[in-house]
């Protein structure tokens, strides 16, 4: 399976010299197979996704107090740079995404998901925006705080499940620059546990035991499965 590369224009000659090829259709450089990735690691971002999903849920906008849809990207078949590009079949929700292929970036604008500056993070990343008032809906609460998270139906009763859409490409793996979740590490984080004990109103991934085993239940638990759908 081919692997797309995020090659800046001024580095295209370097990529071509190493053997990367240009695809006119998606307007991106690529290599033929993940086994060739070592020489091209500077252009892979943090993770290469063989499977890629949109996970959507409904929330109330903090500004206009009206309901709006929000989404996050997820993968359950991926290769992370920090893991030496070994195959990982655990579900991972991708947050604080700062780079992705242009064609995907353009498609996701239809979901009000596009680059914006975050004062809290102090950098730009792809985030949700309210469909009604365009207020920014940052990733922190959608992923770190289970009571408001996109996966909250796994931990709370009488909560409407999120939905998801398979946007995997049959020909290409997709590179993403983003934060990776490390669920088991956070679930056992002593400082986060202490924060919850000191203030019981603050739930977090540690206090709710958001483990990798639990997160792997997410895709089978959601509704409205769109097999192979294109955005």
Short mmCIF file of C-alpha atoms in Angstrom, two decimals:
data_model
loop_
_atom_site.label_atom_id
_atom_site.label_comp_id
_atom_site.label_asym_id
_atom_site.label_seq_id
_atom_site.Cartn_x
_atom_site.Cartn_y
_atom_site.Cartn_z
CA UNK A 1 0.00 0.00 0.00
CA UNK A 2 1.36 3.43 -0.95
CA UNK A 3 2.23 6.03 1.70
CA UNK A 4 1.58 9.74 1.21
CA UNK A 5 4.28 12.18 2.35
CA UNK A 6 3.95 15.74 3.66
CA UNK A 7 6.77 17.28 1.61
CA UNK A 8 7.18 21.09 1.69
CA UNK A 9 7.68 22.64 -1.74
CA UNK A 10 11.29 23.62 -1.06
CA UNK A 11 12.13 20.00 -0.14
CA UNK A 12 10.54 18.32 -3.15
CA UNK A 13 13.88 17.79 -4.92
CA UNK A 14 15.23 15.99 -1.84
CA UNK A 15 12.21 13.70 -1.74
CA UNK A 16 12.42 13.01 -5.46
CA UNK A 17 16.14 12.23 -5.19
CA UNK A 18 15.40 9.62 -2.52
CA UNK A 19 12.81 7.96 -4.74
CA UNK A 20 9.49 9.60 -3.86
CA UNK A 21 6.95 9.91 -6.66
CA UNK A 22 4.36 12.60 -7.43
CA UNK A 23 0.63 11.86 -7.68
CA UNK A 24 -1.14 14.51 -9.75
CA UNK A 25 -4.58 13.42 -8.56
CA UNK A 26 -4.03 14.03 -4.83
CA UNK A 27 -1.18 16.52 -5.46
CA UNK A 28 1.17 14.81 -3.06
CA UNK A 29 4.46 12.94 -2.99
CA UNK A 30 4.35 9.29 -2.01
CA UNK A 31 6.37 6.08 -1.69
CA UNK A 32 5.28 2.64 -2.79
CA UNK A 33 5.35 0.80 0.54
CA UNK A 34 5.71 1.35 4.31
CA UNK A 35 8.81 -0.87 4.27
CA UNK A 36 10.68 1.98 2.54
CA UNK A 37 9.77 4.54 5.18
CA UNK A 38 13.06 5.00 7.05
CA UNK A 39 14.63 7.33 4.46
CA UNK A 40 11.46 9.43 4.33
CA UNK A 41 10.67 9.76 8.06
CA UNK A 42 11.09 13.56 8.00
CA UNK A 43 7.93 13.76 5.87
CA UNK A 44 5.65 11.28 7.66
CA UNK A 45 4.42 13.42 10.56
CA UNK A 46 3.85 11.58 13.84
CA UNK A 47 1.72 8.73 12.57
CA UNK A 48 0.78 7.03 9.31
CA UNK A 49 -2.83 5.84 9.20
CA UNK A 50 -3.84 2.84 7.12
CA UNK A 51 -7.39 3.09 8.49
CA UNK A 52 -8.85 6.52 9.17
CA UNK A 53 -12.23 7.43 10.64
CA UNK A 54 -14.29 10.48 11.47
CA UNK A 55 -15.93 10.11 14.86
CA UNK A 56 -18.79 12.57 15.40
CA UNK A 57 -20.92 13.57 18.34
CA UNK A 58 -23.27 16.35 19.35
CA UNK A 59 -22.50 18.94 22.03
CA UNK A 60 -23.81 22.28 23.26
CA UNK A 61 -21.72 25.25 22.20
CA UNK A 62 -20.35 27.18 25.18
CA UNK A 63 -20.98 30.51 23.44
CA UNK A 64 -24.39 30.34 21.76
CA UNK A 65 -25.74 27.41 23.87
CA UNK A 66 -27.07 25.69 20.76
CA UNK A 67 -26.37 22.13 19.71
CA UNK A 68 -23.61 21.55 17.17
CA UNK A 69 -21.76 18.56 15.80
CA UNK A 70 -18.10 18.00 16.58
CA UNK A 71 -15.65 15.44 15.24
CA UNK A 72 -12.25 13.93 15.83
CA UNK A 73 -10.14 11.68 13.62
CA UNK A 74 -9.23 8.17 14.73
CA UNK A 75 -7.33 5.14 13.50
CA UNK A 76 -7.18 1.48 14.45
CA UNK A 77 -4.43 0.46 12.06
CA UNK A 78 -1.42 2.75 12.12
CA UNK A 79 2.35 3.17 12.22
CA UNK A 80 3.77 5.77 14.64
CA UNK A 81 7.22 7.26 14.18
CA UNK A 82 7.95 7.06 17.92
CA UNK A 83 7.25 3.32 17.82
CA UNK A 84 9.60 2.68 14.91
CA UNK A 85 6.70 2.40 12.45
CA UNK A 86 5.52 -0.89 13.94
CA UNK A 87 1.93 -1.81 13.14
CA UNK A 88 -0.49 -0.78 15.90
CA UNK A 89 -4.05 -2.14 15.76
CA UNK A 90 -5.29 -0.33 18.88
CA UNK A 91 -7.81 2.47 18.46
CA UNK A 92 -6.23 5.90 18.77
CA UNK A 93 -8.04 9.23 18.65
CA UNK A 94 -5.87 11.89 17.01
CA UNK A 95 -5.94 15.27 18.73
CA UNK A 96 -4.25 18.64 18.24
CA UNK A 97 -3.65 17.83 14.56
CA UNK A 98 -1.32 20.38 12.97
CA UNK A 99 -0.69 18.86 9.54
CA UNK A 100 -2.45 16.51 7.12
CA UNK A 101 -2.64 16.07 3.32
CA UNK A 102 -4.22 19.05 1.57
CA UNK A 103 -7.03 17.09 -0.04
CA UNK A 104 -8.14 15.80 3.38
CA UNK A 105 -7.84 19.27 4.90
CA UNK A 106 -10.12 20.67 2.20
CA UNK A 107 -12.69 17.90 2.60
CA UNK A 108 -12.91 18.31 6.37
CA UNK A 109 -13.79 21.99 6.09
CA UNK A 110 -17.33 20.80 5.31
CA UNK A 111 -17.47 19.55 8.90
CA UNK A 112 -16.40 22.98 10.26
CA UNK A 113 -13.08 21.36 11.16
CA UNK A 114 -10.16 23.54 10.10
CA UNK A 115 -7.01 25.30 11.31
CA UNK A 116 -7.45 27.91 14.03
CA UNK A 117 -5.22 29.44 16.67
CA UNK A 118 -5.68 28.17 20.23
CA UNK A 119 -4.78 30.54 23.05
CA UNK A 120 -4.66 27.62 25.48
CA UNK A 121 -2.25 25.59 23.34
CA UNK A 122 -0.52 28.70 21.92
CA UNK A 123 -0.39 27.30 18.39
CA UNK A 124 -2.67 26.56 15.44
CA UNK A 125 -4.28 23.17 15.04
CA UNK A 126 -7.28 21.66 13.29
CA UNK A 127 -10.31 22.10 15.51
CA UNK A 128 -14.10 22.11 15.41
CA UNK A 129 -16.19 25.26 15.07
CA UNK A 130 -19.81 25.72 16.07
CA UNK A 131 -22.10 25.37 13.05
CA UNK A 132 -24.25 28.20 14.42
CA UNK A 133 -21.86 30.88 15.71
CA UNK A 134 -18.43 29.57 14.52
CA UNK A 135 -17.04 29.54 18.08
CA UNK A 136 -13.96 27.34 18.43
CA UNK A 137 -14.56 23.94 20.03
CA UNK A 138 -11.10 22.87 21.21
CA UNK A 139 -9.84 19.30 21.43
CA UNK A 140 -9.07 19.26 25.16
CA UNK A 141 -12.61 18.71 26.44
CA UNK A 142 -13.49 16.42 23.54
CA UNK A 143 -10.74 14.00 24.49
CA UNK A 144 -9.29 14.63 27.95
CA UNK A 145 -12.45 15.17 30.01
CA UNK A 146 -14.66 12.05 29.80
CA UNK A 147 -17.86 13.85 30.86
CA UNK A 148 -17.67 15.95 27.67
CA UNK A 149 -15.57 13.62 25.53
CA UNK A 150 -16.60 12.30 22.17
CA UNK A 151 -16.44 8.77 23.65
CA UNK A 152 -18.42 9.54 26.84
CA UNK A 153 -21.08 6.88 26.16
CA UNK A 154 -18.44 4.30 27.13
CA UNK A 155 -18.42 5.65 30.69
CA UNK A 156 -21.82 7.22 31.34
CA UNK A 157 -25.30 5.78 31.08
CA UNK A 158 -28.11 7.23 29.00
CA UNK A 159 -25.70 9.00 26.65
CA UNK A 160 -26.26 8.94 22.91
CA UNK A 161 -23.43 7.05 21.15
CA UNK A 162 -21.21 8.90 18.74
CA UNK A 163 -21.28 8.03 15.03
CA UNK A 164 -18.42 7.33 12.70
CA UNK A 165 -17.51 7.33 9.04
CA UNK A 166 -14.76 5.29 7.44
CA UNK A 167 -12.68 7.64 5.26
CA UNK A 168 -9.79 5.24 4.68
CA UNK A 169 -8.25 5.35 1.23
CA UNK A 170 -7.93 2.07 -0.68
CA UNK A 171 -4.68 3.15 -2.30
CA UNK A 172 -2.86 5.36 0.20
CA UNK A 173 -1.90 5.50 3.86
CA UNK A 174 -2.36 8.97 5.36
CA UNK A 175 0.36 10.82 7.35
CA UNK A 176 -0.76 13.01 10.26
CA UNK A 177 1.09 15.37 12.60
CA UNK A 178 -0.73 15.27 15.92
CA UNK A 179 -0.72 14.27 19.58
CA UNK A 180 -0.91 10.53 20.27
CA UNK A 181 -3.05 9.46 23.24
CA UNK A 182 -0.96 6.90 25.23
CA UNK A 183 -4.13 5.82 27.05
CA UNK A 184 -2.63 3.40 29.56
CA UNK A 185 0.07 5.87 30.61
CA UNK A 186 -2.46 8.64 31.30
CA UNK A 187 -4.94 6.30 33.00
CA UNK A 188 -2.24 5.47 35.55
CA UNK A 189 -1.01 9.05 35.97
CA UNK A 190 -0.62 9.76 39.70
CA UNK A 191 -0.87 13.55 39.33
CA UNK A 192 -4.18 13.31 37.49
CA UNK A 193 -5.51 10.90 40.09
CA UNK A 194 -4.47 13.36 42.81
CA UNK A 195 -6.23 16.21 41.01
CA UNK A 196 -9.47 14.26 41.02
CA UNK A 197 -9.13 13.35 44.71
CA UNK A 198 -8.55 17.01 45.66
CA UNK A 199 -11.46 18.19 43.54
CA UNK A 200 -13.96 15.42 42.92
CA UNK A 201 -15.80 17.52 40.33
CA UNK A 202 -12.86 17.27 37.93
CA UNK A 203 -13.02 14.00 36.07
CA UNK A 204 -10.17 13.15 33.72
CA UNK A 205 -8.82 10.21 31.78
CA UNK A 206 -7.02 8.94 34.88
CA UNK A 207 -9.94 9.13 37.29
CA UNK A 208 -12.26 7.43 34.80
CA UNK A 209 -9.66 4.79 33.88
CA UNK A 210 -9.72 5.55 30.17
CA UNK A 211 -7.47 2.64 29.26
CA UNK A 212 -6.49 1.35 25.84
CA UNK A 213 -8.58 -1.77 26.43
CA UNK A 214 -11.64 0.41 27.08
CA UNK A 215 -11.00 2.64 24.07
CA UNK A 216 -10.81 -0.40 21.81
CA UNK A 217 -14.52 -0.86 22.52
CA UNK A 218 -15.35 2.46 20.87
CA UNK A 219 -15.83 1.54 17.21
CA UNK A 220 -18.04 -1.52 17.86
CA UNK A 221 -20.21 0.63 20.15
CA UNK A 222 -20.99 3.50 17.77
CA UNK A 223 -23.87 3.80 15.34
CA UNK A 224 -24.36 4.75 11.68
CA UNK A 225 -21.45 2.92 10.15
CA UNK A 226 -20.70 4.24 6.66
CA UNK A 227 -18.55 1.57 5.01
CA UNK A 228 -15.89 3.01 2.73
CA UNK A 229 -17.63 6.37 2.49
CA UNK A 230 -15.90 9.25 0.77
CA UNK A 231 -16.18 12.71 2.28
#
